[in-house]
């Protein structure tokens, strides 16, 4: 991902409306994101564009998303927050 | 270098509840209005407000604005200005009903009225028993509010500048505020917004603390900008700690949980609030509950290996009620505490939550400063509302659901005052030649510095210092040390260095600029807290204990006054509290007990 695109994405992850997402997404950017392939990265960008409660509902399993790649990335996000709870 | 200039009648910094509410007034009055925000408007922190907004609609049981006013004055520990408090409580029904007309989907009773639930500190009949005063939209009140107001603004042609960061206020030689400098994050370009009215609605600064319920965006930019422009900050020693942040993460568990019947317990499962607040119990106001929890922990009755938290128990409530009225809570327990709250109690600690102080304003939303013996001299062209402002309605302690009300009422009144002042026909005042110099110099310094301080480390040092030295319980010697320490951190914060020098989308630079704002707030807080030698509301000092002469440690003879911290020379002056309401009798001084 180009620097500028990554930095835009970063701002949209570290400045959320909900602290829950600030914590979860910042952590994921720092240790999960670089291992994503290009298609998964784009799916993450799309997820980060969602409204806070919609994204939070996906991460907490209250909602599901049809897109298979996005759903894969959501599963990784879920794991990243479980580690946080430990 | 020539800087582009954009001209507006009004520029509003902040697109949360307060900013959007102000913008409606201005745009609907036909004025050319710009709203700047670091994030998309509906990603402002107001989204996080779940509990509700207070209004004495009396839909569920009898209620009256004078009761609400009494509760707010009492909640403020008599530090709130009673003219502003009357203004707010009387306006509450109007602004809530307006929201309903903007399309806000409030919860309804069976007969179609707005459903109201009880909330800490809100009582009927002048403090007798809890009353149902909070209006909510499930647990998404703030979110629904922003959507309704954003749509209204789009219709009214408000111009939004999204992912723009305001950098500094522009004042001319006579002290008039005539706009702001701002940076478009996408390009890194600095632009002057030249305006006839400038309204700050930049929200709180809770990130000065290590443990905070506030999202990362709450960096006190409005306070930093005001401070750099020589405007004093009022009552900054008063920070509300929310009783129930998830231990470890800071994530908030709404007070609505206790409203619906949640109970706090210590390590021996005792319902300890019965000892501290026999009437209101778990529904006592926030600082009372926080202090009780801290006392339980300090006296060894905390839970867990380190005995450093207490429990919030809702296992006795009907799961269907929890899932219907408080759906988010179940998830938060699982994600951040690893606990299923339907079966097990949640671990909680007092966590920094809300800033009572801020930019001093009159209830009309105009910013006021002391000048030639007059404490309320208007700064022409400058207005503020919401959490960044201090009207002062929350005084030493805010009641839950009163801040969404604050941002509606004072967002609106700031907008109305600006409209009134602009209709009086003032033209744009001339921009000084050096209008953008201050902001450009700050950016250049950060960009060019070598061997400076790391932003992340400096922020952490500040947050630890604030948490340890000016937390929910305060000690004289710790505060003294805290002042020295924070002035040390300030030195680092004035010497920040970043590695990335790119123009476009440089988030490291943005975070450095935010840090320069945070430190202004932290410093004001520490110095103001050290100076106030009494306990009042959320400012509780170990060396100002509860005595017969000074119940709760409050000393009205010496300390019934607002703090004004001057950022110019770190000095403090005081201004009187306005005990005179607009139309009713003063709520007389009394010991605050629940
Ligand atoms: C978790 C949580 C729950 C809460 N629940 C309740 C509740 O139930 N009831 C209640 O009454 N209160 C509640 N509060 C308090 C209340 O939500 C806030 O006080 C209120 O939302 C603040 O609104 P605001 O409009 O002042 O600021 P915000 O909503 O924080 O908006 C600030 C705006 O300013 C912008 N901004 C800031 N700096 C800059 C800059 N430099 N340049 C450009 N733009 C900038 C931001 O982008 C944003 O748009 C809660 C607070 C928290 C943290």
XYZ file of C-alpha atoms and ligand atoms in Angstrom:
733
model
C 0.000 0.000 0.000
C 1.313 3.449 -0.834
C 2.468 5.613 2.030
C -0.243 8.210 1.563
C -3.001 5.603 1.460
C -1.633 3.872 4.519
C -1.425 7.127 6.439
C -5.011 8.042 5.536
C -6.104 4.620 6.707
C -4.083 5.037 9.875
C -5.799 8.331 10.750
C -9.173 6.693 10.192
C -8.198 3.917 12.602
C -6.621 5.943 15.385
C -9.308 8.642 15.452
C -12.599 6.799 15.804
C -15.743 7.861 17.634
C -15.502 4.875 19.959
C -12.570 4.128 22.240
C -13.284 0.420 21.712
C -12.401 0.788 18.038
C -9.409 3.059 18.673
C -7.942 0.294 20.813
C -8.862 -2.629 18.571
C -7.900 -1.043 15.247
C -4.678 0.578 16.453
C -3.532 -2.751 17.787
C -4.436 -4.486 14.543
C -2.609 -1.884 12.438
C 0.451 -2.349 14.592
C 0.607 -6.108 14.488
C -1.873 -7.741 12.122
C -2.154 -5.475 9.128
C 1.243 -5.999 7.502
C 0.580 -9.721 7.121
C -2.548 -9.110 5.003
C -2.367 -9.609 1.240
C -3.424 -6.785 -1.050
C -7.027 -7.938 -1.393
C -7.383 -8.321 2.365
C -5.848 -4.884 2.889
C -8.483 -3.368 0.622
C -11.164 -5.208 2.578
C -9.761 -3.730 5.776
C -9.886 -0.250 4.246
C -13.555 -0.800 3.423
C -14.230 -2.028 6.953
C -12.511 1.005 8.455
C -14.846 3.193 6.395
C -17.906 1.729 8.094
C -19.723 3.646 10.799
C -18.385 2.924 14.251
C -21.309 0.952 15.602
C -21.642 -1.066 12.386
C -17.995 -2.081 12.539
C -18.227 -2.738 16.245
C -21.249 -4.982 15.677
C -19.216 -7.012 13.178
C -16.247 -7.336 15.515
C -18.450 -8.374 18.403
C -20.326 -10.884 16.263
C -23.650 -9.098 16.548
C -23.748 -8.671 12.784
C -22.328 -10.596 9.861
C -21.023 -9.404 6.515
C -21.598 -11.226 3.208
C -18.344 -10.359 1.466
C -16.052 -13.352 2.081
C -12.779 -11.402 2.236
C -14.202 -8.768 4.568
C -15.607 -11.486 6.733
C -12.151 -13.129 6.847
C -10.573 -9.856 7.994
C -13.303 -9.400 10.602
C -12.392 -12.810 11.985
C -8.787 -11.625 12.357
C -9.959 -8.445 14.095
C -11.982 -10.564 16.494
C -8.884 -12.517 17.378
C -6.903 -9.369 17.895
C -9.395 -8.108 20.454
C -9.556 -11.410 22.314
C -5.825 -11.089 22.895
C -6.521 -7.660 24.325
C -8.973 -9.066 26.821
C -6.479 -11.607 28.075
C 4.750 32.272 1.286
C 1.203 33.267 0.455
C -1.467 31.365 2.303
C -4.884 30.775 0.720
C -7.722 32.608 2.456
C -11.282 31.280 2.624
C -13.944 33.767 3.701
C -17.029 32.782 5.686
C -19.530 34.568 7.874
C -18.953 31.950 10.530
C -16.417 29.216 11.038
C -17.161 26.477 13.529
C -14.375 24.217 14.706
C -15.909 20.882 15.645
C -18.680 18.772 14.138
C -19.817 16.954 17.268
C -23.080 17.733 19.001
C -22.212 21.308 19.940
C -20.750 22.255 16.563
C -23.594 20.753 14.552
C -26.201 22.404 16.772
C -24.537 25.822 16.345
C -24.225 25.336 12.614
C -27.967 24.746 12.248
C -28.689 28.164 13.773
C -26.191 29.937 11.516
C -26.952 28.182 8.245
C -30.695 28.386 8.715
C -30.287 32.125 9.304
C -28.782 32.265 5.812
C -25.198 32.863 6.902
C -22.282 31.323 5.038
C -21.030 28.764 7.520
C -18.012 26.456 7.516
C -17.629 23.526 9.898
C -14.158 22.007 10.332
C -13.560 18.575 11.773
C -10.631 16.239 12.277
C -12.950 13.372 11.329
C -16.214 12.821 9.473
C -18.916 14.575 11.571
C -20.713 11.401 12.591
C -17.407 10.033 13.817
C -17.155 12.748 16.481
C -16.975 11.554 20.046
C -20.589 12.524 20.798
C -21.355 9.205 19.074
C -20.133 7.425 22.211
C -22.815 8.932 24.472
C -25.203 6.160 25.312
C -27.013 7.134 28.477
C -29.242 9.912 27.244
C -30.072 13.575 27.470
C -31.777 15.190 30.471
C -35.034 17.136 30.142
C -37.830 17.511 32.670
C -40.503 16.504 30.154
C -42.386 14.682 32.878
C -43.462 11.921 30.507
C -43.037 9.047 32.939
C -43.761 10.834 36.197
C -44.103 14.377 37.496
C -41.044 16.555 36.906
C -40.151 20.243 36.759
C -37.223 22.322 35.499
C -36.749 23.855 38.940
C -36.099 20.350 40.312
C -33.629 19.757 37.506
C -32.004 23.086 38.293
C -31.753 22.202 41.963
C -30.086 18.866 41.111
C -27.629 20.548 38.753
C -26.621 23.213 41.300
C -26.266 20.564 43.967
C -24.387 18.269 41.577
C -22.008 21.146 40.782
C -21.343 21.462 44.526
C -22.557 25.067 44.186
C -19.723 26.029 41.835
C -22.039 26.223 38.815
C -23.315 29.661 37.788
C -27.004 29.703 38.624
C -27.987 32.014 35.779
C -26.492 29.581 33.265
C -27.992 26.585 35.047
C -31.483 28.090 35.006
C -31.024 28.938 31.334
C -30.049 25.363 30.510
C -32.708 23.565 32.530
C -35.495 25.803 31.215
C -34.367 25.291 27.632
C -34.101 21.506 27.945
C -37.603 20.601 26.798
C -37.381 22.943 23.823
C -34.103 21.533 22.498
C -35.135 17.925 23.015
C -38.433 18.438 21.219
C -36.558 20.198 18.396
C -34.343 17.153 18.062
C -37.432 15.007 17.828
C -38.555 17.217 14.935
C -35.146 16.798 13.277
C -35.957 13.092 13.199
C -34.215 11.790 16.303
C -35.605 8.282 17.031
C -36.142 8.518 20.788
C -37.332 5.438 22.705
C -41.087 5.659 23.243
C -43.522 4.742 25.954
C -46.545 2.626 25.025
C -48.593 5.768 24.524
C -46.023 7.214 22.099
C -44.273 9.735 24.311
C -40.483 9.930 24.755
C -39.466 7.180 27.213
C -37.499 8.459 30.213
C -35.245 6.545 32.572
C -33.641 7.479 35.884
C -29.998 8.574 35.997
C -27.523 9.327 38.792
C -28.139 12.593 40.664
C -31.473 13.427 38.979
C -34.180 13.608 41.625
C -37.743 14.791 42.040
C -38.996 17.456 44.413
C -35.643 19.052 45.306
C -33.608 15.989 46.047
C -36.244 13.636 47.435
C -36.004 10.525 45.289
C -34.727 9.483 41.839
C -36.779 10.710 38.886
C -37.022 9.515 35.286
C -35.520 12.408 33.327
C -33.147 10.922 30.765
C -34.327 10.654 27.141
C -32.509 8.083 25.046
C -32.460 6.349 21.680
C -31.638 2.785 22.807
C -27.948 2.959 23.746
C -27.114 5.072 20.700
C -28.349 8.455 21.839
C -25.302 10.492 20.772
C -25.042 8.646 17.472
C -28.691 9.222 16.602
C -28.360 12.849 17.660
C -25.420 13.507 15.340
C -27.134 11.844 12.397
C -30.283 13.890 12.861
C -28.324 17.139 13.144
C -25.914 16.327 10.314
C -28.824 15.745 7.922
C -30.388 18.993 9.026
C -27.117 20.804 8.286
C -26.782 19.241 4.854
C -30.244 20.572 4.048
C -29.270 24.003 5.322
C -26.124 24.103 3.115
C -23.563 24.104 5.874
C -20.145 23.630 4.255
C -18.128 20.834 5.845
C -14.334 20.625 5.817
C -13.683 17.042 6.827
C -10.266 15.831 7.965
C -9.134 19.395 8.457
C -7.301 20.300 11.624
C -7.629 23.793 13.048
C -4.233 24.990 14.294
C -4.544 28.416 15.869
C -6.935 31.268 16.511
C -6.398 34.494 14.619
C -6.852 37.644 16.694
C -6.235 41.174 15.502
C -4.525 43.932 17.429
C -7.673 44.907 19.280
C -8.181 41.316 20.394
C -11.083 40.501 18.055
C -11.183 36.900 16.920
C -11.306 36.890 13.131
C -10.845 33.244 12.219
C -8.507 30.290 12.436
C -5.617 28.738 10.593
C -6.239 25.132 9.612
C -4.457 22.306 7.849
C -6.009 20.095 5.223
C -4.686 16.699 6.223
C -4.921 15.248 2.720
C -2.403 17.773 1.367
C -0.768 19.300 4.429
C -1.744 22.722 3.063
C -2.330 25.451 5.666
C -5.265 27.757 4.954
C -6.711 30.825 6.672
C -10.427 30.736 7.463
C -11.344 34.404 7.694
C -14.634 34.867 9.512
C -16.862 37.321 11.286
C -17.725 34.777 13.976
C -15.608 31.871 15.215
C -17.184 29.142 17.306
C -15.219 26.478 19.154
C -16.911 23.133 19.701
C -13.845 20.938 19.877
C -14.937 18.631 22.714
C -12.965 17.397 25.707
C -9.363 16.565 26.510
C -9.674 13.347 28.495
C -6.560 11.922 26.879
C -4.413 13.905 29.320
C -5.017 10.937 31.671
C -3.635 7.432 31.387
C -6.936 5.764 32.187
C -9.696 7.454 30.228
C -13.064 6.606 28.761
C -12.443 9.189 26.061
C -11.579 8.172 22.511
C -8.103 9.080 21.264
C -9.496 12.145 19.456
C -10.128 14.062 22.719
C -6.915 16.064 22.739
C -8.253 19.456 23.844
C -7.341 21.292 20.655
C -9.782 24.142 21.297
C -8.319 24.741 24.748
C -4.794 24.646 23.382
C -5.641 27.157 20.659
C -7.428 29.444 23.120
C -4.525 29.227 25.581
C -1.990 30.096 22.891
C -4.148 33.101 22.028
C -3.920 34.306 25.627
C -7.394 33.267 26.761
C -7.563 31.915 30.331
C -8.991 28.482 31.074
C -11.654 28.149 33.759
C -11.991 25.527 36.525
C -9.574 23.085 34.941
C -8.991 21.230 38.210
C -12.410 19.652 37.893
C -12.432 16.362 36.005
C -15.120 13.832 36.453
C -14.005 10.293 36.836
C -16.596 7.846 35.646
C -17.138 5.239 38.297
C -17.377 2.378 35.875
C -14.583 2.098 33.320
C -13.668 -1.511 32.533
C -10.607 -2.246 34.666
C -7.558 -2.192 32.379
C -9.088 -0.824 29.170
C -10.915 2.360 30.247
C -13.907 1.397 28.118
C -17.050 2.853 29.650
C -19.948 0.990 31.138
C -22.852 3.406 30.969
C -24.485 4.651 34.128
C -27.722 3.466 32.556
C -26.676 0.052 33.867
C -27.131 1.312 37.400
C -30.254 3.177 36.240
C -31.728 -0.165 35.254
C -30.796 -1.705 38.627
C -27.081 -2.615 38.551
C -25.397 -2.883 41.960
C -21.800 -2.199 43.016
C -20.187 -4.786 45.279
C -16.854 -5.162 47.027
C -14.755 -8.278 47.618
C -17.180 -9.583 50.233
C -20.072 -9.035 47.789
C -21.416 -6.234 49.997
C -23.585 -3.535 48.367
C -21.297 -0.836 49.730
C -23.112 2.212 48.322
C -25.734 1.717 51.043
C -23.128 2.959 53.518
C -22.074 6.010 51.481
C -25.410 7.198 50.057
C -28.320 5.681 51.965
C -31.023 7.253 49.750
C -29.668 7.295 46.217
C -27.390 4.271 46.776
C -25.920 3.133 43.438
C -27.629 6.106 41.745
C -25.722 8.775 43.708
C -23.845 11.274 41.567
C -20.661 10.193 39.879
C -18.022 11.661 42.188
C -19.750 10.257 45.235
C -19.768 6.814 43.664
C -16.146 7.124 42.411
C -14.937 8.186 45.847
C -16.777 5.323 47.494
C -15.192 2.857 45.071
C -11.725 4.343 45.576
C -12.221 4.142 49.335
C -13.256 0.498 49.134
C -10.159 -0.244 47.042
C -7.864 1.848 49.261
C -9.135 0.088 52.375
C -8.426 -3.336 50.928
C -11.916 -4.381 49.901
C -11.149 -4.383 46.171
C -11.338 -7.530 44.052
C -8.910 -9.534 41.952
C -5.292 -10.504 42.592
C -4.246 -6.891 43.128
C -7.502 -5.929 44.867
C -7.651 -2.968 42.516
C -11.203 -2.991 41.206
C -14.768 -3.519 42.402
C -17.672 -5.357 40.791
C -20.725 -4.143 38.929
C -23.408 -6.757 39.287
C -26.422 -7.099 36.994
C -26.806 -10.853 37.258
C -30.074 -10.384 39.178
C -31.696 -8.473 36.302
C -33.876 -10.066 33.675
C -31.561 -10.920 30.736
C -34.254 -9.823 28.289
C -34.331 -6.361 29.887
C -30.533 -6.116 29.719
C -30.426 -7.119 26.079
C -33.260 -4.756 25.194
C -32.320 -1.649 27.182
C -28.538 -2.086 27.422
C -27.505 -4.291 24.527
C -23.939 -2.917 24.193
C -22.971 -3.787 27.740
C -23.005 -7.513 27.197
C -20.549 -7.159 24.315
C -18.204 -4.816 26.152
C -17.986 -7.206 29.065
C -17.001 -10.021 26.746
C -14.529 -8.011 24.628
C -12.655 -6.005 27.231
C -13.120 -7.882 30.492
C -13.698 -11.434 29.277
C -16.855 -11.594 31.387
C -20.436 -12.555 30.508
C -22.311 -9.955 32.551
C -25.521 -11.972 32.499
C -23.747 -14.592 34.603
C -20.861 -12.822 36.324
C -20.272 -9.290 37.658
C -18.042 -6.880 35.693
C -14.676 -5.571 37.014
C -14.757 -1.743 37.127
C -12.581 1.220 38.282
C -13.048 5.019 38.363
C -11.742 6.354 35.029
C -11.303 9.898 33.698
C -14.431 10.784 31.802
C -15.436 14.419 31.525
C -13.898 17.854 31.698
C -16.025 20.303 33.669
C -13.792 23.315 33.013
C -12.884 24.920 29.720
C -12.989 28.128 27.738
C -14.927 30.634 29.877
C -18.277 31.563 28.347
C -21.417 33.448 29.243
C -24.645 31.454 28.862
C -25.157 33.239 25.554
C -22.175 31.230 24.264
C -19.922 34.290 24.016
C -16.387 33.803 25.320
C -15.654 36.082 28.278
C -12.399 37.084 29.959
C -11.489 39.355 32.862
C -10.524 42.877 31.859
C -10.228 46.037 33.942
C -12.105 44.535 36.850
C -14.937 43.145 34.731
C -14.814 39.348 34.751
C -17.192 38.990 31.862
C -15.686 41.092 29.116
C -16.728 39.581 25.796
C -13.986 38.561 23.369
C -15.545 39.968 20.187
C -16.128 37.386 17.479
C -15.443 34.369 19.687
C -17.983 31.799 20.925
C -17.781 28.314 22.413
C -20.100 25.476 23.389
C -20.085 21.849 24.475
C -17.359 20.124 26.442
C -14.598 22.579 25.471
C -16.553 25.458 27.033
C -17.279 26.355 30.647
C -20.601 28.231 30.958
C -20.398 27.175 33.918
C -23.275 24.733 34.430
C -21.369 21.702 35.677
C -19.305 23.575 38.249
C -17.260 21.110 40.262
C -19.149 18.072 39.004
C -21.434 17.274 36.099
C -24.554 15.175 36.361
C -24.826 12.398 33.791
C -26.995 13.303 30.760
C -26.429 17.016 31.420
C -23.612 17.295 28.881
C -25.665 16.240 25.873
C -28.085 18.847 27.149
C -25.242 21.364 27.524
C -24.134 20.911 23.930
C -27.673 21.296 22.590
C -28.500 24.347 24.685
C -25.176 26.157 24.466
C -24.448 25.021 20.917
C -27.737 26.631 19.997
C -27.212 29.765 22.067
C -23.682 30.267 20.707
C -25.191 30.006 17.220
C -28.003 32.405 18.102
C -25.606 34.928 19.620
C -23.380 34.792 16.567
C -26.412 35.339 14.322
C -27.485 38.273 16.461
C -24.017 39.836 16.409
C -23.615 39.296 12.666
C -27.050 40.697 11.864
C -25.877 43.827 13.665
C -23.857 44.163 10.490
C -20.210 43.801 11.298
C -17.997 43.449 8.206
C -14.965 41.154 8.084
C -12.145 42.837 9.968
C -8.802 43.113 8.199
C -6.467 40.154 8.499
C -3.146 41.032 10.081
C -0.142 40.307 7.844
C 1.173 37.730 10.268
C -2.192 35.945 10.611
C -0.767 32.502 9.831
C 2.748 32.956 11.201
C 2.180 31.312 14.559
C 0.769 28.125 13.043
C 3.359 27.952 10.282
C 6.170 28.417 12.771
C 4.868 25.592 14.957
C 4.717 23.236 12.007
C 8.143 24.259 10.746
C 9.647 23.731 14.198
C 8.220 20.218 14.455
C 9.289 19.374 10.904
C 12.834 20.697 11.197
C 13.806 19.732 14.723
C 16.612 17.224 15.248
C 17.304 15.458 18.524
C 13.910 16.462 19.950
C 11.424 14.532 22.067
C 9.399 11.551 20.877
C 5.653 12.268 20.711
C 4.481 8.914 22.033
C 6.870 8.945 24.981
C 6.041 12.531 25.867
C 2.331 11.792 25.805
C 2.794 8.765 28.024
C 4.883 10.762 30.519
C 2.130 13.384 30.663
C -0.629 10.787 31.092
C 1.192 8.958 33.891
C 1.932 12.232 35.665
C -1.690 13.310 35.515
C -3.002 9.924 36.621
C -0.616 9.618 39.561
C -0.660 13.228 40.731
C -4.097 14.589 39.889
C -6.391 11.530 39.833
C -9.725 10.878 41.501
C -8.099 11.375 44.953
C -5.564 14.158 45.419
C -2.772 14.733 47.940
C -1.068 18.058 48.660
C 2.511 16.835 48.309
C 1.710 14.789 45.220
C 0.120 17.825 43.574
C 3.189 19.936 44.347
C 5.463 17.336 42.778
C 2.971 17.008 39.964
C 3.379 20.682 39.072
C 7.146 20.284 38.814
C 6.816 17.116 36.793
C 4.283 18.484 34.350
C 6.438 21.558 33.744
C 9.268 19.144 32.908
C 7.010 17.269 30.494
C 6.040 20.626 29.021
C 9.667 21.270 28.109
C 9.719 18.035 26.123
C 6.354 18.847 24.567
C 7.814 22.101 23.258
C 10.648 20.153 21.598
C 8.834 17.477 19.658
C 10.471 15.802 16.736
C 8.966 13.635 14.015
C 10.681 11.340 11.559
C 8.188 11.590 8.715
C 8.488 14.956 6.989
C 5.921 14.370 4.221
C 3.335 17.033 3.473
C 0.375 14.850 2.558
C -1.310 12.743 5.225
C 1.341 13.056 7.859
C -0.341 11.543 10.916
C 2.827 11.845 12.997
C 2.719 15.606 12.510
C -0.978 15.720 13.417
C -0.304 13.801 16.614
C 2.552 16.154 17.489
C 0.260 19.145 16.976
C -2.352 17.510 19.204
C 0.288 16.901 21.847
C 1.000 20.631 21.954
C -2.663 21.099 22.852
C -2.820 18.297 25.403
C 0.071 19.729 27.379
C -1.680 23.103 27.730
C -4.658 21.330 29.271
C -2.565 19.082 31.510
C -0.589 22.021 32.831
C -3.709 24.094 33.499
C -5.243 21.123 35.319
C -2.270 20.388 37.552
C -1.586 23.990 38.521
C -5.257 24.779 39.162
C -5.662 21.606 41.240
C -2.596 22.296 43.328
C -3.842 25.809 44.045
C -7.348 24.894 45.246
C -6.876 23.939 48.880
C -10.363 22.590 49.514
C -12.382 19.595 48.372
C -15.357 20.305 46.135
C -17.257 18.045 43.760
C -14.795 16.048 41.701
C -11.755 17.764 43.228
C -11.187 15.760 46.374
C -8.094 16.368 48.480
C -6.855 14.196 51.252
C -5.709 17.304 53.172
C -9.167 18.880 52.958
C -11.217 16.212 54.717
C -14.797 16.165 55.906
C -15.019 18.145 59.174
C -17.781 19.837 61.098
C -16.553 23.252 60.006
C -16.041 22.133 56.402
C -18.472 19.346 55.528
C -17.033 17.195 52.707
C -13.939 19.407 52.934
C -15.727 22.236 51.128
C -14.761 25.725 52.257
C -17.229 28.270 50.887
C -15.693 31.147 52.796
C -12.477 30.961 50.839
C -13.139 28.849 47.795
C -16.593 29.598 46.439
C -14.979 30.979 43.282
C -13.985 29.938 39.776
C -10.349 29.363 38.907
C -8.945 31.198 35.888
C -5.610 29.796 34.758
C -3.602 32.193 32.629
C -1.504 30.313 30.093
C 0.601 33.395 29.461
C 2.502 33.161 32.750
C 1.008 30.047 34.440
C -0.663 32.317 36.996
C -4.054 31.932 38.615
C -6.779 34.428 39.385
C -10.292 33.766 40.637
C -13.711 35.035 39.695
C -16.933 34.969 41.702
C -19.557 32.291 41.215
C -22.868 33.719 40.031
C -25.363 32.586 42.650
C -28.184 34.678 41.163
C -30.491 32.779 38.799
C -32.436 34.608 36.074
C -35.962 34.463 37.497
C -36.118 32.174 40.514
C -34.559 32.307 43.951
C -31.002 31.265 44.597
C -30.503 27.619 45.431
C -29.026 28.300 48.845
C -25.678 26.851 49.884
C -26.002 23.511 51.579
C -23.853 20.513 52.293
C -24.001 18.173 49.364
C -25.174 14.732 50.394
C -27.208 12.064 48.669
C -18.080 7.078 26.572
C -18.840 8.344 26.836
C -20.205 8.303 27.088
C -20.920 9.465 27.348
N -22.268 9.390 27.588
C -22.970 10.530 27.813
C -24.385 10.489 28.022
O -25.005 9.435 27.995
N -25.030 11.641 28.244
C -24.389 12.842 28.269
O -25.035 13.860 28.467
N -23.058 12.916 28.055
C -22.336 11.795 27.834
N -20.976 11.872 27.623
C -20.342 13.190 27.465
C -20.677 13.749 26.100
O -20.754 12.721 25.160
C -19.645 14.745 25.620
O -19.418 15.704 26.606
C -20.156 15.450 24.380
O -20.540 14.529 23.408
C -19.125 16.392 23.796
O -19.668 16.931 22.629
P -18.975 18.116 21.860
O -19.858 18.485 20.736
O -18.577 19.155 22.825
O -17.616 17.448 21.328
P -17.334 16.157 20.406
O -18.520 15.379 20.074
O -16.190 15.463 21.055
O -16.853 16.801 19.063
C -15.652 17.495 18.929
C -15.483 17.870 17.480
O -14.401 18.758 17.360
C -13.594 18.363 16.287
N -12.250 18.879 16.540
C -11.530 18.813 17.675
N -10.348 19.416 17.516
C -10.322 19.878 16.248
C -9.375 20.586 15.465
N -8.181 20.937 15.943
N -9.676 20.885 14.190
C -10.861 20.524 13.656
N -11.797 19.860 14.353
C -11.528 19.543 15.624
C -13.704 16.866 16.246
O -13.351 16.373 14.977
C -15.181 16.711 16.551
O -15.931 16.870 15.383
C -20.250 10.703 27.367
C -18.872 10.759 27.109
C -18.163 9.581 26.872
C -16.687 9.649 26.644
